[in-house]
């Protein structure tokens, strides 16, 4: 099982946001955004900060997919 943040990128596109906007709103680091870009695992605190900044739920920004589904 792996995590996929495609929902986050779609949400940001819909809101006409760039990664630097996400960094500014949520206070996460550029290295954390790089992890998200590569679908790497991040701390739940990061997810909560993103959700607060974007006013959404965790399920709106990520999903768990089976390894063979990618």
PDB file of N, CA and C in Angstrom:
ATOM      1  N   UNK A   1       0.848  -1.183   0.000  1.00  0.00           N
ATOM      2  CA  UNK A   1       0.000   0.000   0.000  1.00  0.00           C
ATOM      3  C   UNK A   1       0.891   1.243   0.000  1.00  0.00           C
ATOM      4  N   UNK A   2       0.530   2.181  -0.834  1.00  0.00           N
ATOM      5  CA  UNK A   2       1.261   3.439  -0.896  1.00  0.00           C
ATOM      6  C   UNK A   2       0.275   4.599  -0.854  1.00  0.00           C
ATOM      7  N   UNK A   3       0.801   5.769  -0.574  1.00  0.00           N
ATOM      8  CA  UNK A   3      -0.038   6.964  -0.551  1.00  0.00           C
ATOM      9  C   UNK A   3       0.106   7.696  -1.880  1.00  0.00           C
ATOM     10  N   UNK A   4      -0.957   8.375  -2.251  1.00  0.00           N
ATOM     11  CA  UNK A   4      -0.970   9.128  -3.496  1.00  0.00           C
ATOM     12  C   UNK A   4      -1.601  10.493  -3.202  1.00  0.00           C
ATOM     13  N   UNK A   5      -0.912  11.539  -3.608  1.00  0.00           N
ATOM     14  CA  UNK A   5      -1.385  12.899  -3.328  1.00  0.00           C
ATOM     15  C   UNK A   5      -1.944  13.600  -4.563  1.00  0.00           C
ATOM     16  N   UNK A   6      -2.372  12.844  -5.563  1.00  0.00           N
ATOM     17  CA  UNK A   6      -2.941  13.443  -6.774  1.00  0.00           C
ATOM     18  C   UNK A   6      -4.144  14.326  -6.467  1.00  0.00           C
ATOM     19  N   UNK A   7      -4.914  13.957  -5.451  1.00  0.00           N
ATOM     20  CA  UNK A   7      -6.072  14.773  -5.073  1.00  0.00           C
ATOM     21  C   UNK A   7      -5.637  16.161  -4.604  1.00  0.00           C
ATOM     22  N   UNK A   8      -4.509  16.225  -3.906  1.00  0.00           N
ATOM     23  CA  UNK A   8      -3.985  17.519  -3.458  1.00  0.00           C
ATOM     24  C   UNK A   8      -3.632  18.381  -4.650  1.00  0.00           C
ATOM     25  N   UNK A   9      -2.937  17.812  -5.622  1.00  0.00           N
ATOM     26  CA  UNK A   9      -2.519  18.597  -6.793  1.00  0.00           C
ATOM     27  C   UNK A   9      -3.729  19.051  -7.602  1.00  0.00           C
ATOM     28  N   UNK A  10      -4.741  18.207  -7.715  1.00  0.00           N
ATOM     29  CA  UNK A  10      -5.952  18.602  -8.438  1.00  0.00           C
ATOM     30  C   UNK A  10      -6.665  19.741  -7.702  1.00  0.00           C
ATOM     31  N   UNK A  11      -6.757  19.620  -6.394  1.00  0.00           N
ATOM     32  CA  UNK A  11      -7.388  20.662  -5.587  1.00  0.00           C
ATOM     33  C   UNK A  11      -6.652  21.992  -5.754  1.00  0.00           C
ATOM     34  N   UNK A  12      -5.337  21.934  -5.756  1.00  0.00           N
ATOM     35  CA  UNK A  12      -4.544  23.154  -5.930  1.00  0.00           C
ATOM     36  C   UNK A  12      -4.739  23.748  -7.324  1.00  0.00           C
ATOM     37  N   UNK A  13      -4.818  22.893  -8.339  1.00  0.00           N
ATOM     38  CA  UNK A  13      -5.071  23.378  -9.699  1.00  0.00           C
ATOM     39  C   UNK A  13      -6.434  24.055  -9.763  1.00  0.00           C
ATOM     40  N   UNK A  14      -7.445  23.420  -9.168  1.00  0.00           N
ATOM     41  CA  UNK A  14      -8.795  23.989  -9.166  1.00  0.00           C
ATOM     42  C   UNK A  14      -8.838  25.360  -8.486  1.00  0.00           C
ATOM     43  N   UNK A  15      -7.983  25.530  -7.479  1.00  0.00           N
ATOM     44  CA  UNK A  15      -7.938  26.799  -6.747  1.00  0.00           C
ATOM     45  C   UNK A  15      -6.882  27.756  -7.296  1.00  0.00           C
ATOM     46  N   UNK A  16      -6.261  27.362  -8.407  1.00  0.00           N
ATOM     47  CA  UNK A  16      -5.221  28.178  -9.044  1.00  0.00           C
ATOM     48  C   UNK A  16      -4.082  28.507  -8.079  1.00  0.00           C
ATOM     49  N   UNK A  17      -3.659  27.491  -7.343  1.00  0.00           N
ATOM     50  CA  UNK A  17      -2.576  27.640  -6.369  1.00  0.00           C
ATOM     51  C   UNK A  17      -1.306  26.999  -6.892  1.00  0.00           C
ATOM     52  N   UNK A  18      -0.186  27.549  -6.496  1.00  0.00           N
ATOM     53  CA  UNK A  18       1.118  26.974  -6.788  1.00  0.00           C
ATOM     54  C   UNK A  18       1.668  26.363  -5.499  1.00  0.00           C
ATOM     55  N   UNK A  19       2.711  25.575  -5.651  1.00  0.00           N
ATOM     56  CA  UNK A  19       3.315  24.942  -4.475  1.00  0.00           C
ATOM     57  C   UNK A  19       3.810  25.976  -3.478  1.00  0.00           C
ATOM     58  N   UNK A  20       4.321  27.105  -3.972  1.00  0.00           N
ATOM     59  CA  UNK A  20       4.798  28.145  -3.055  1.00  0.00           C
ATOM     60  C   UNK A  20       3.642  28.734  -2.255  1.00  0.00           C
ATOM     61  N   UNK A  21       2.434  28.760  -2.843  1.00  0.00           N
ATOM     62  CA  UNK A  21       1.253  29.234  -2.116  1.00  0.00           C
ATOM     63  C   UNK A  21       0.908  28.268  -0.984  1.00  0.00           C
ATOM     64  N   UNK A  22       1.008  26.970  -1.271  1.00  0.00           N
ATOM     65  CA  UNK A  22       0.742  25.960  -0.251  1.00  0.00           C
ATOM     66  C   UNK A  22       1.737  26.090   0.891  1.00  0.00           C
ATOM     67  N   UNK A  23       2.995  26.316   0.572  1.00  0.00           N
ATOM     68  CA  UNK A  23       4.029  26.488   1.593  1.00  0.00           C
ATOM     69  C   UNK A  23       3.711  27.695   2.474  1.00  0.00           C
ATOM     70  N   UNK A  24       3.333  28.791   1.843  1.00  0.00           N
ATOM     71  CA  UNK A  24       3.031  30.011   2.589  1.00  0.00           C
ATOM     72  C   UNK A  24       1.796  29.854   3.473  1.00  0.00           C
ATOM     73  N   UNK A  25       0.760  29.221   2.956  1.00  0.00           N
ATOM     74  CA  UNK A  25      -0.485  29.062   3.719  1.00  0.00           C
ATOM     75  C   UNK A  25      -0.367  28.076   4.871  1.00  0.00           C
ATOM     76  N   UNK A  26       0.328  26.982   4.638  1.00  0.00           N
ATOM     77  CA  UNK A  26       0.357  25.908   5.628  1.00  0.00           C
ATOM     78  C   UNK A  26       1.584  25.930   6.522  1.00  0.00           C
ATOM     79  N   UNK A  27       2.647  26.589   6.074  1.00  0.00           N
ATOM     80  CA  UNK A  27       3.865  26.623   6.873  1.00  0.00           C
ATOM     81  C   UNK A  27       4.717  25.374   6.749  1.00  0.00           C
ATOM     82  N   UNK A  28       4.437  24.540   5.754  1.00  0.00           N
ATOM     83  CA  UNK A  28       5.265  23.349   5.554  1.00  0.00           C
ATOM     84  C   UNK A  28       6.515  23.737   4.768  1.00  0.00           C
ATOM     85  N   UNK A  29       7.517  22.880   4.801  1.00  0.00           N
ATOM     86  CA  UNK A  29       8.780  23.196   4.139  1.00  0.00           C
ATOM     87  C   UNK A  29       8.777  22.757   2.676  1.00  0.00           C
ATOM     88  N   UNK A  30       9.745  23.270   1.935  1.00  0.00           N
ATOM     89  CA  UNK A  30       9.901  22.869   0.538  1.00  0.00           C
ATOM     90  C   UNK A  30      10.265  21.395   0.434  1.00  0.00           C
ATOM     91  N   UNK A  31      11.036  20.900   1.383  1.00  0.00           N
ATOM     92  CA  UNK A  31      11.403  19.479   1.348  1.00  0.00           C
ATOM     93  C   UNK A  31      10.179  18.596   1.576  1.00  0.00           C
ATOM     94  N   UNK A  32       9.237  19.064   2.370  1.00  0.00           N
ATOM     95  CA  UNK A  32       7.999  18.316   2.579  1.00  0.00           C
ATOM     96  C   UNK A  32       7.176  18.302   1.296  1.00  0.00           C
ATOM     97  N   UNK A  33       7.120  19.414   0.604  1.00  0.00           N
ATOM     98  CA  UNK A  33       6.406  19.471  -0.674  1.00  0.00           C
ATOM     99  C   UNK A  33       7.061  18.507  -1.669  1.00  0.00           C
ATOM    100  N   UNK A  34       8.381  18.419  -1.625  1.00  0.00           N
ATOM    101  CA  UNK A  34       9.084  17.479  -2.507  1.00  0.00           C
ATOM    102  C   UNK A  34       8.676  16.044  -2.189  1.00  0.00           C
ATOM    103  N   UNK A  35       8.541  15.725  -0.906  1.00  0.00           N
ATOM    104  CA  UNK A  35       8.074  14.387  -0.517  1.00  0.00           C
ATOM    105  C   UNK A  35       6.672  14.135  -1.052  1.00  0.00           C
ATOM    106  N   UNK A  36       5.807  15.121  -0.917  1.00  0.00           N
ATOM    107  CA  UNK A  36       4.440  14.982  -1.412  1.00  0.00           C
ATOM    108  C   UNK A  36       4.434  14.779  -2.922  1.00  0.00           C
ATOM    109  N   UNK A  37       5.292  15.511  -3.613  1.00  0.00           N
ATOM    110  CA  UNK A  37       5.378  15.409  -5.070  1.00  0.00           C
ATOM    111  C   UNK A  37       5.753  14.003  -5.509  1.00  0.00           C
ATOM    112  N   UNK A  38       6.580  13.336  -4.710  1.00  0.00           N
ATOM    113  CA  UNK A  38       7.034  11.985  -5.045  1.00  0.00           C
ATOM    114  C   UNK A  38       6.222  10.901  -4.338  1.00  0.00           C
ATOM    115  N   UNK A  39       5.059  11.279  -3.811  1.00  0.00           N
ATOM    116  CA  UNK A  39       4.159  10.341  -3.123  1.00  0.00           C
ATOM    117  C   UNK A  39       4.848   9.592  -1.987  1.00  0.00           C
ATOM    118  N   UNK A  40       5.717  10.288  -1.269  1.00  0.00           N
ATOM    119  CA  UNK A  40       6.369   9.704  -0.102  1.00  0.00           C
ATOM    120  C   UNK A  40       5.513   9.974   1.132  1.00  0.00           C
ATOM    121  N   UNK A  41       5.710   9.167   2.151  1.00  0.00           N
ATOM    122  CA  UNK A  41       4.946   9.333   3.386  1.00  0.00           C
ATOM    123  C   UNK A  41       5.411  10.570   4.135  1.00  0.00           C
ATOM    124  N   UNK A  42       4.458  11.277   4.728  1.00  0.00           N
ATOM    125  CA  UNK A  42       4.753  12.447   5.555  1.00  0.00           C
ATOM    126  C   UNK A  42       4.030  12.292   6.885  1.00  0.00           C
ATOM    127  N   UNK A  43       4.450  13.064   7.850  1.00  0.00           N
ATOM    128  CA  UNK A  43       3.866  13.054   9.187  1.00  0.00           C
ATOM    129  C   UNK A  43       2.404  13.500   9.124  1.00  0.00           C
ATOM    130  N   UNK A  44       1.577  12.954   9.991  1.00  0.00           N
ATOM    131  CA  UNK A  44       0.168  13.352  10.009  1.00  0.00           C
ATOM    132  C   UNK A  44       0.005  14.828  10.359  1.00  0.00           C
ATOM    133  N   UNK A  45       0.943  15.395  11.111  1.00  0.00           N
ATOM    134  CA  UNK A  45       0.895  16.821  11.424  1.00  0.00           C
ATOM    135  C   UNK A  45       0.936  17.644  10.141  1.00  0.00           C
ATOM    136  N   UNK A  46       1.721  17.208   9.177  1.00  0.00           N
ATOM    137  CA  UNK A  46       1.808  17.898   7.886  1.00  0.00           C
ATOM    138  C   UNK A  46       0.449  17.868   7.192  1.00  0.00           C
ATOM    139  N   UNK A  47      -0.178  16.707   7.188  1.00  0.00           N
ATOM    140  CA  UNK A  47      -1.486  16.572   6.545  1.00  0.00           C
ATOM    141  C   UNK A  47      -2.523  17.465   7.211  1.00  0.00           C
ATOM    142  N   UNK A  48      -2.477  17.529   8.533  1.00  0.00           N
ATOM    143  CA  UNK A  48      -3.418  18.379   9.276  1.00  0.00           C
ATOM    144  C   UNK A  48      -3.185  19.850   8.926  1.00  0.00           C
ATOM    145  N   UNK A  49      -1.938  20.274   8.847  1.00  0.00           N
ATOM    146  CA  UNK A  49      -1.632  21.667   8.509  1.00  0.00           C
ATOM    147  C   UNK A  49      -2.123  22.013   7.105  1.00  0.00           C
ATOM    148  N   UNK A  50      -1.952  21.086   6.177  1.00  0.00           N
ATOM    149  CA  UNK A  50      -2.431  21.312   4.813  1.00  0.00           C
ATOM    150  C   UNK A  50      -3.955  21.407   4.802  1.00  0.00           C
ATOM    151  N   UNK A  51      -4.603  20.495   5.506  1.00  0.00           N
ATOM    152  CA  UNK A  51      -6.069  20.498   5.550  1.00  0.00           C
ATOM    153  C   UNK A  51      -6.614  21.781   6.178  1.00  0.00           C
ATOM    154  N   UNK A  52      -5.970  22.249   7.232  1.00  0.00           N
ATOM    155  CA  UNK A  52      -6.408  23.510   7.845  1.00  0.00           C
ATOM    156  C   UNK A  52      -6.240  24.663   6.870  1.00  0.00           C
ATOM    157  N   UNK A  53      -5.108  24.696   6.183  1.00  0.00           N
ATOM    158  CA  UNK A  53      -4.835  25.783   5.244  1.00  0.00           C
ATOM    159  C   UNK A  53      -5.810  25.780   4.073  1.00  0.00           C
ATOM    160  N   UNK A  54      -6.156  24.591   3.595  1.00  0.00           N
ATOM    161  CA  UNK A  54      -7.043  24.476   2.436  1.00  0.00           C
ATOM    162  C   UNK A  54      -8.511  24.294   2.822  1.00  0.00           C
ATOM    163  N   UNK A  55      -8.768  24.217   4.126  1.00  0.00           N
ATOM    164  CA  UNK A  55     -10.122  24.016   4.650  1.00  0.00           C
ATOM    165  C   UNK A  55     -10.768  22.790   4.009  1.00  0.00           C
ATOM    166  N   UNK A  56     -10.117  21.650   4.201  1.00  0.00           N
ATOM    167  CA  UNK A  56     -10.614  20.402   3.628  1.00  0.00           C
ATOM    168  C   UNK A  56     -10.312  19.249   4.577  1.00  0.00           C
ATOM    169  N   UNK A  57     -10.694  18.062   4.185  1.00  0.00           N
ATOM    170  CA  UNK A  57     -10.448  16.857   4.964  1.00  0.00           C
ATOM    171  C   UNK A  57      -9.265  16.089   4.366  1.00  0.00           C
ATOM    172  N   UNK A  58      -8.690  15.187   5.140  1.00  0.00           N
ATOM    173  CA  UNK A  58      -7.542  14.402   4.678  1.00  0.00           C
ATOM    174  C   UNK A  58      -7.881  13.626   3.402  1.00  0.00           C
ATOM    175  N   UNK A  59      -9.079  13.083   3.327  1.00  0.00           N
ATOM    176  CA  UNK A  59      -9.494  12.338   2.145  1.00  0.00           C
ATOM    177  C   UNK A  59      -9.600  13.190   0.889  1.00  0.00           C
ATOM    178  N   UNK A  60      -9.613  14.510   1.072  1.00  0.00           N
ATOM    179  CA  UNK A  60      -9.668  15.421  -0.075  1.00  0.00           C
ATOM    180  C   UNK A  60      -8.292  15.656  -0.695  1.00  0.00           C
ATOM    181  N   UNK A  61      -7.220  15.283   0.035  1.00  0.00           N
ATOM    182  CA  UNK A  61      -5.877  15.563  -0.470  1.00  0.00           C
ATOM    183  C   UNK A  61      -5.032  14.316  -0.711  1.00  0.00           C
ATOM    184  N   UNK A  62      -5.476  13.174  -0.225  1.00  0.00           N
ATOM    185  CA  UNK A  62      -4.676  11.964  -0.406  1.00  0.00           C
ATOM    186  C   UNK A  62      -5.547  10.732  -0.466  1.00  0.00           C
ATOM    187  N   UNK A  63      -4.954   9.654  -0.962  1.00  0.00           N
ATOM    188  CA  UNK A  63      -5.627   8.360  -0.937  1.00  0.00           C
ATOM    189  C   UNK A  63      -4.579   7.273  -0.804  1.00  0.00           C
ATOM    190  N   UNK A  64      -4.990   6.135  -0.308  1.00  0.00           N
ATOM    191  CA  UNK A  64      -4.105   4.974  -0.194  1.00  0.00           C
ATOM    192  C   UNK A  64      -4.460   4.028  -1.308  1.00  0.00           C
ATOM    193  N   UNK A  65      -3.444   3.629  -2.065  1.00  0.00           N
ATOM    194  CA  UNK A  65      -3.670   2.753  -3.216  1.00  0.00           C
ATOM    195  C   UNK A  65      -2.838   1.479  -3.057  1.00  0.00           C
ATOM    196  N   UNK A  66      -3.343   0.415  -3.637  1.00  0.00           N
ATOM    197  CA  UNK A  66      -2.616  -0.841  -3.629  1.00  0.00           C
ATOM    198  C   UNK A  66      -1.385  -0.690  -4.518  1.00  0.00           C
ATOM    199  N   UNK A  67      -0.298  -1.317  -4.150  1.00  0.00           N
ATOM    200  CA  UNK A  67       0.958  -1.189  -4.896  1.00  0.00           C
ATOM    201  C   UNK A  67       0.802  -1.594  -6.351  1.00  0.00           C
ATOM    202  N   UNK A  68      -0.015  -2.576  -6.650  1.00  0.00           N
ATOM    203  CA  UNK A  68      -0.165  -3.035  -8.031  1.00  0.00           C
ATOM    204  C   UNK A  68      -1.122  -2.179  -8.844  1.00  0.00           C
ATOM    205  N   UNK A  69      -1.773  -1.190  -8.202  1.00  0.00           N
ATOM    206  CA  UNK A  69      -2.740  -0.330  -8.906  1.00  0.00           C
ATOM    207  C   UNK A  69      -2.070   0.849  -9.603  1.00  0.00           C
ATOM    208  N   UNK A  70      -0.797   1.091  -9.326  1.00  0.00           N
ATOM    209  CA  UNK A  70      -0.139   2.257  -9.908  1.00  0.00           C
ATOM    210  C   UNK A  70       0.382   1.982 -11.237  1.00  0.00           C
TER     211      UNK A  70
END
